[in-house]
Amino acid sequence: MDLRCTPEDELFRAEVREWLGDHLTGEFAELRGLGGSGREHQAPQERQAWNQHLARHGWTCLGWPVEHGGRGLSLMRQVIFHEEYARANAPARVNHLGEELLGPTLIAHGTDEQRKRFLPGIAAVTELWCQGYSEPGAGSDLAGVRTRARLSDGEWVIDGQKIWTSLAQHAQWCFAVVRTEPGSRRHAGLSYLLVPMDQPGVEIRPIRQLTGTSEFNEVFFDQARTEEALVVGAPGDGWRIAMATLGFERGVSTIGQQVGFERELAGIVATAKANGRYDDPVLRDRLAQASVGLEVLRVHALRTLSADQPGAPSVSKLLWARWHRELGELAMDVRGPSALTVAAPYDLDAQQTLFLFSRADTIYGGSDEIQRTIIAERVLGLPKEPRP
Ligand SMILES: Cc1cc2nc3c(=O)[nH]c(=O)nc-3n(C[C@H](O)[C@H](O)[C@H](O)COP(=O)(O)OP(=O)(O)OC[C@H]3O[C@@H](n4cnc5c(N)ncnc54)[C@H](O)[C@@H]3O)c2cc1C
């Protein structure tokens, strides 16, 4: 892929910039900068209203095919949109899981009925989704899933527990991996179900995090129900579908994420200038390294998106997660002792939230250790790690 923009791409960039400038005004202007990792509790309903406004003007699902309600835009145009979106400091989007993960999964593996029923709600941001994969005994080792479902009178009846379910408290639906063949083990006998969250059999318990906020939850299924037809792929084929979803996980929005990183780094540089620590040669060196690292991330992410290289998403995840965690540490070192002061009751500022939330970067979306195993096996061709 040619990583340079064509003159037409630049016109598209100008169109996005102008539209955001014209529409991030009035009540929406107050939402600038709200939301995102560690700050998802900020104005969720108002941000959803903004997302619905984006949808009405055709700014959601840019990469989905036109026949499924998207705009079928090229990779470069999607990247440009996310860059401009982040540059405008527009509020963090609320529907990442539906738009980036479930939507593409349904387009590739769903039935016509499933696509007709769910894609419009995702595109219009009227139905929000959460991802029910992890369980207390099944995180890195997802094949250890124990939540089970059985068919009864034309419905799946689900019992078990999920954990770390991000934004479940705001979601109307969950795409969940559950065991549907009694006695099956590991990857066999799993199914990928679409489960309504608003029902008596679903209990959501928020988990309080280091940041003081609750973005993820425990989700308990106690005879929860969903229609028999709401299985994606065949019953028992859930592992394949679940892996397909993960394949969509590191999409073009990672480029927008990096514009957010750029803003965080600029904030840390500004702090260093303001408090005089800019003169500390060690901190100067680390700030310069962070800046170089950010450029490496950007080039690597673009290359990863443009070519199907085995293991490349794992290299990207390792790179950005480590870089971002170190950025959080750098923010605290630049701040010095004031970094330890928190306004009552527990009101963290943006850099404190960055430091604390970025501890999770090397865990979610596949931990560092798991990414290294993938690189060892699929890129370097080393012998496979013994499986449990
Ligand atoms: C912020 C955040 C949001 C999340 N959101 C969601 C969500 O929306 N939905 C969802 O389903 N899950 C979500 N998760 C869960 C996430 O996918 C899991 O935390 C992750 O897969 C790790 O699983 P675990 O926590 O069970 O840790 P474990 O798998 O128990 O791992 C513990 C430690 O052991 C290491 N380890 C495990 N296996 C190996 C191995 N074979 N070789 C070497 N080291 C190993 C790990 O790297 C880790 O350091 C989220 C997690 C976080 C932090």
XYZ file of C-alpha atoms and ligand atoms in Angstrom:
441
model
C 0.000 0.000 0.000
C 1.184 3.496 -0.831
C 1.156 5.287 2.520
C 0.890 8.734 0.918
C -2.475 10.428 0.486
C -3.735 11.277 -3.001
C -5.090 14.791 -3.726
C -8.600 13.248 -3.497
C -7.751 11.861 -0.056
C -6.652 15.330 1.008
C -9.993 16.716 -0.178
C -11.700 14.051 1.911
C -9.563 15.113 4.888
C -10.680 18.702 4.415
C -14.317 17.563 4.243
C -14.026 15.610 7.528
C -12.243 18.503 9.232
C -14.831 21.006 8.077
C -17.746 18.784 9.080
C -16.335 18.222 12.556
C -15.648 21.953 12.916
C -19.238 22.765 11.923
C -20.905 20.101 14.073
C -18.818 19.921 17.253
C -20.554 23.069 18.367
C -23.339 24.010 20.782
C -24.144 21.217 23.228
C -21.709 18.878 21.452
C -18.762 21.257 21.945
C -18.891 20.565 25.684
C -18.203 16.894 24.984
C -14.772 17.510 23.448
C -12.149 15.298 25.054
C -14.638 13.290 27.113
C -14.646 9.505 27.336
C -11.935 6.999 26.451
C -9.915 4.586 28.557
C -10.388 5.276 32.251
C -12.948 7.980 31.443
C -15.829 6.011 29.956
C -18.063 7.215 32.803
C -17.968 10.736 31.351
C -21.297 11.748 29.769
C -22.123 8.335 28.229
C -25.637 9.315 27.153
C -24.598 12.640 25.679
C -21.755 10.913 23.828
C -24.225 8.362 22.476
C -26.393 11.242 21.217
C -23.309 12.694 19.478
C -22.567 9.256 17.969
C -26.147 9.083 16.675
C -25.629 12.516 15.131
C -22.496 11.175 13.400
C -24.540 8.207 12.163
C -27.292 10.407 10.709
C -24.611 12.199 8.669
C -22.970 8.980 7.458
C -19.889 9.028 9.708
C -20.197 5.555 11.241
C -19.262 2.163 9.772
C -17.107 3.803 7.095
C -15.413 0.556 6.083
C -18.506 -1.670 5.997
C -19.755 -2.552 2.513
C -22.468 -0.219 1.181
C -24.997 -3.068 0.907
C -24.705 -3.586 4.680
C -25.228 0.053 5.584
C -21.604 1.221 5.482
C -19.824 3.560 3.080
C -17.285 1.112 1.642
C -14.468 3.654 2.078
C -10.840 2.752 1.398
C -8.481 1.994 4.247
C -6.707 5.317 3.751
C -9.969 7.288 4.024
C -10.914 5.434 7.201
C -7.488 6.249 8.642
C -7.938 9.898 7.663
C -11.347 10.024 9.358
C -9.969 8.585 12.607
C -6.977 10.946 12.521
C -9.159 13.989 12.026
C -11.651 12.779 14.603
C -8.906 12.469 17.206
C -7.302 15.788 16.171
C -10.632 17.541 16.710
C -10.581 16.107 20.245
C -14.054 14.735 19.496
C -15.604 12.675 22.311
C -14.632 9.000 22.485
C -17.063 6.854 20.556
C -19.410 4.574 22.484
C -19.988 1.804 19.976
C -16.531 0.433 19.242
C -17.484 -3.163 20.089
C -20.549 -3.178 17.843
C -19.047 -1.299 14.926
C -15.545 -2.734 14.869
C -16.060 -6.263 16.216
C -19.588 -7.629 15.976
C -20.645 -5.820 12.774
C -17.785 -7.207 10.649
C -18.349 -10.635 12.240
C -22.027 -10.633 11.233
C -21.167 -9.399 7.743
C -18.722 -12.295 7.336
C -20.490 -15.097 9.235
C -24.037 -14.054 10.194
C -27.285 -15.039 8.514
C -29.262 -12.576 6.395
C -31.820 -12.312 9.201
C -29.124 -11.543 11.773
C -27.605 -8.891 9.518
C -31.001 -7.272 8.831
C -31.884 -7.299 12.482
C -28.658 -6.039 14.044
C -26.539 -4.066 11.565
C -28.922 -1.063 11.342
C -28.952 -0.641 15.144
C -25.143 -0.763 15.237
C -24.775 1.721 12.385
C -27.338 4.102 13.914
C -25.767 3.670 17.400
C -29.166 2.862 18.908
C -28.064 -0.564 20.204
C -24.792 -0.942 22.091
C -22.899 -4.230 22.471
C -20.497 -5.815 24.918
C -18.103 -8.733 24.501
C -18.696 -11.763 26.728
C -15.547 -13.845 26.272
C -13.485 -13.839 29.500
C -14.460 -15.821 32.585
C -12.759 -16.217 35.959
C -11.061 -19.389 34.645
C -10.828 -18.428 30.981
C -8.908 -15.311 29.940
C -5.711 -15.958 27.992
C -6.901 -19.544 27.827
C -10.288 -18.744 26.328
C -10.943 -22.393 25.449
C -11.520 -22.922 29.187
C -14.991 -21.295 28.883
C -17.490 -22.896 31.274
C -20.599 -20.755 30.852
C -23.080 -23.162 29.269
C -26.268 -22.963 27.226
C -28.865 -25.577 26.303
C -31.814 -25.477 23.944
C -35.268 -25.494 25.500
C -38.529 -24.691 23.689
C -36.823 -22.800 20.874
C -34.545 -20.760 23.141
C -30.995 -21.000 24.454
C -30.988 -21.046 28.255
C -27.670 -19.733 29.595
C -26.005 -20.257 32.991
C -22.579 -19.121 34.124
C -20.385 -16.089 34.642
C -18.372 -13.703 32.510
C -15.867 -11.178 33.841
C -14.058 -8.028 32.671
C -17.028 -7.341 30.395
C -16.320 -3.768 29.308
C -19.274 -1.373 29.185
C -21.820 -4.132 29.892
C -23.697 -1.622 32.047
C -24.466 0.455 28.940
C -25.057 -2.403 26.483
C -28.365 -3.775 25.234
C -26.717 -6.881 23.771
C -23.764 -9.172 24.409
C -21.919 -11.427 21.971
C -20.905 -14.332 24.162
C -18.880 -17.517 23.778
C -20.585 -20.346 25.672
C -20.368 -24.129 25.873
C -23.370 -25.757 24.189
C -22.217 -29.374 23.956
C -22.244 -30.976 27.422
C -19.014 -32.849 28.137
C -17.125 -31.094 25.301
C -13.650 -29.831 26.008
C -11.434 -26.957 24.943
C -12.210 -25.446 21.520
C -14.892 -27.970 20.593
C -18.543 -27.633 21.558
C -18.577 -23.832 21.942
C -21.160 -21.526 20.350
C -21.290 -17.792 19.696
C -24.592 -16.414 20.979
C -26.197 -12.982 20.787
C -27.821 -12.354 24.159
C -30.142 -9.505 25.223
C -28.847 -7.889 28.428
C -32.106 -6.414 29.676
C -33.747 -9.517 31.162
C -34.187 -11.000 34.648
C -31.597 -13.753 34.038
C -28.736 -11.280 33.527
C -27.085 -9.541 36.472
C -24.351 -6.955 35.934
C -21.999 -6.117 38.794
C -19.553 -3.282 38.072
C -15.942 -3.801 39.200
C -14.231 -0.756 40.716
C -10.847 -0.192 39.100
C -7.604 1.531 40.121
C -8.911 4.668 38.441
C -11.870 4.694 40.836
C -14.292 4.155 37.960
C -16.054 1.007 36.754
C -15.686 0.322 33.079
C -15.789 -3.407 33.242
C -18.132 -5.744 35.047
C -18.939 -9.196 36.202
C -21.924 -10.557 34.276
C -23.928 -13.427 35.762
C -26.278 -15.544 33.638
C -28.924 -17.368 35.634
C -31.317 -19.054 33.216
C -30.856 -16.131 30.832
C -32.523 -16.635 27.483
C -31.999 -15.874 23.849
C -33.695 -17.059 20.668
C -32.459 -20.275 19.053
C -31.732 -18.397 15.799
C -29.331 -15.990 17.543
C -26.296 -18.223 17.200
C -23.642 -16.929 14.790
C -22.225 -19.758 12.677
C -23.361 -23.276 13.464
C -23.891 -24.444 17.057
C -20.550 -25.904 18.149
C -18.592 -23.672 15.736
C -18.190 -20.834 18.225
C -14.404 -20.998 18.484
C -13.966 -20.225 14.770
C -16.382 -17.283 14.967
C -14.821 -15.989 18.199
C -11.381 -15.980 16.560
C -12.807 -14.213 13.492
C -14.054 -11.433 15.802
C -10.614 -11.089 17.401
C -9.155 -10.757 13.904
C -11.153 -7.522 13.506
C -9.996 -6.188 16.868
C -7.056 -4.086 15.817
C -8.712 -2.094 13.063
C -8.138 1.351 11.654
C -9.263 3.088 14.832
C -5.819 2.268 16.281
C -4.532 5.097 14.099
C -6.926 7.506 15.802
C -5.776 6.066 19.109
C -2.269 7.195 18.202
C -3.382 10.757 17.597
C -4.722 10.561 21.162
C -1.292 9.317 22.264
C 0.284 12.303 20.489
C -1.933 14.643 22.484
C -1.010 12.887 25.752
C 2.705 13.234 24.933
C 2.233 16.916 24.057
C 0.547 17.401 27.451
C 3.499 15.795 29.229
C 5.981 17.984 27.316
C 3.912 21.044 28.296
C 3.992 19.950 31.948
C 7.783 19.508 31.760
C 8.184 22.997 30.309
C 5.891 24.510 32.922
C 7.509 22.906 35.962
C 11.100 23.292 34.821
C 11.835 19.591 34.530
C 12.436 20.083 30.830
C 16.067 20.827 31.774
C 16.591 17.399 33.333
C 18.744 15.593 30.729
C 17.362 12.153 31.591
C 13.758 13.300 31.230
C 14.602 15.141 27.999
C 16.056 11.920 26.665
C 12.952 9.936 27.634
C 10.647 12.536 26.081
C 12.643 12.387 22.850
C 12.523 8.585 22.891
C 8.765 8.678 23.406
C 8.416 10.956 20.404
C 10.497 8.640 18.194
C 8.582 5.618 19.509
C 5.301 7.238 18.543
C 6.439 7.687 14.946
C 7.517 4.026 14.852
C 4.064 3.028 16.109
C 2.339 5.027 13.406
C 4.393 3.622 10.544
C 4.069 0.109 11.900
C 0.307 0.392 12.329
C -0.128 1.626 8.747
C 2.022 -1.212 7.402
C 0.082 -3.744 9.480
C -3.230 -2.476 8.144
C -2.085 -2.420 4.546
C -0.554 -5.896 4.288
C -1.570 -9.225 5.697
C 1.638 -10.212 7.488
C 1.425 -13.110 9.928
C 1.980 -12.006 13.493
C 2.027 -8.289 12.607
C -0.999 -7.395 14.802
C 0.805 -9.032 17.736
C 3.931 -6.970 17.081
C 1.748 -3.839 16.941
C -0.053 -4.683 20.171
C 3.242 -5.360 21.975
C 4.743 -2.112 20.683
C 1.883 0.234 21.513
C 0.994 -1.361 24.864
C 4.577 -1.078 26.149
C 5.038 2.402 24.704
C 1.812 3.639 26.280
C 2.510 2.103 29.681
C 5.949 3.745 29.685
C 4.291 7.038 28.701
C 2.155 6.800 31.849
C 5.301 6.294 33.929
C 6.998 9.204 32.176
C 3.994 11.436 32.959
C 4.353 10.674 36.662
C 8.145 11.231 36.646
C 7.742 14.567 34.871
C 5.131 15.622 37.423
C 7.321 14.650 40.366
C 5.794 14.436 43.871
C 2.626 16.326 42.805
C 1.659 13.225 40.822
C 0.851 11.559 44.133
C -1.700 14.154 45.219
C -5.335 13.420 44.458
C -8.206 15.827 44.955
C -10.890 14.502 47.303
C -12.699 12.202 47.102
C -10.682 10.474 44.368
C -10.704 12.854 41.482
C -7.834 11.851 39.205
C -6.578 14.224 36.557
C -5.891 13.115 32.965
C -2.217 12.182 33.561
C -2.972 10.209 36.719
C -5.709 8.346 34.846
C -3.268 7.719 31.997
C -0.714 6.231 34.399
C -3.184 3.986 36.204
C -5.244 2.828 33.229
C -2.239 2.144 31.015
C -1.244 -0.626 33.443
C -4.065 -2.584 31.751
C -2.738 -2.021 28.217
C -0.415 -5.012 28.428
C -3.313 -7.259 29.542
C -6.443 -6.650 27.475
C -6.711 -7.653 23.836
C -4.200 -10.427 24.551
C -1.460 -9.998 27.181
C 2.191 -9.337 26.304
C 3.104 -12.952 27.081
C 0.411 -14.274 24.753
C 1.516 -11.902 21.962
C 5.099 -13.098 22.362
C 3.973 -16.714 22.076
C 2.107 -15.874 18.856
C 5.188 -14.135 17.443
C 7.434 -17.034 18.479
C 5.208 -19.616 16.821
C 3.808 -17.817 13.769
C 6.609 -15.419 12.845
C 9.772 -17.113 14.088
C 8.543 -20.675 13.552
C 9.712 -21.820 16.992
C 8.299 -25.083 18.394
C 4.746 -24.721 19.716
C 4.252 -24.119 23.418
C 2.690 -27.168 25.128
C -1.066 -26.577 25.410
C -2.967 -27.352 28.612
C -9.295 -2.991 30.591
C -9.745 -4.384 30.227
C -10.883 -4.556 29.476
C -11.323 -5.857 29.144
N -12.478 -5.995 28.448
C -12.953 -7.236 28.173
C -14.204 -7.426 27.519
O -14.896 -6.462 27.185
N -14.642 -8.677 27.304
C -13.903 -9.774 27.650
O -14.349 -10.890 27.397
N -12.715 -9.636 28.291
C -12.228 -8.395 28.554
N -11.029 -8.235 29.209
C -10.318 -9.419 29.670
C -9.010 -9.706 28.944
O -9.261 -10.242 27.683
C -8.241 -10.672 29.863
O -7.872 -9.948 31.023
C -6.992 -11.212 29.204
O -7.342 -12.068 28.161
C -6.113 -11.962 30.225
O -6.865 -12.936 30.866
P -6.897 -13.038 32.474
O -7.157 -11.681 33.014
O -7.814 -14.147 32.832
O -5.410 -13.429 32.892
P -4.746 -14.871 32.805
O -5.066 -15.493 31.495
O -5.068 -15.616 34.047
O -3.223 -14.477 32.809
C -2.531 -14.086 33.999
C -1.073 -13.863 33.645
O -0.506 -15.094 33.166
C 0.045 -14.908 31.871
N -0.194 -16.099 31.047
C -1.373 -16.735 30.866
N -1.229 -17.773 30.017
C 0.086 -17.786 29.651
C 0.876 -18.611 28.791
N 0.330 -19.629 28.117
N 2.201 -18.308 28.660
C 2.751 -17.266 29.322
N 2.061 -16.462 30.173
C 0.747 -16.706 30.317
C -0.690 -13.709 31.286
O 0.087 -13.063 30.285
C -0.875 -12.846 32.512
O 0.294 -12.109 32.771
C -10.571 -6.973 29.556
C -9.405 -6.777 30.318
C -8.987 -5.515 30.661
C -7.755 -5.350 31.481
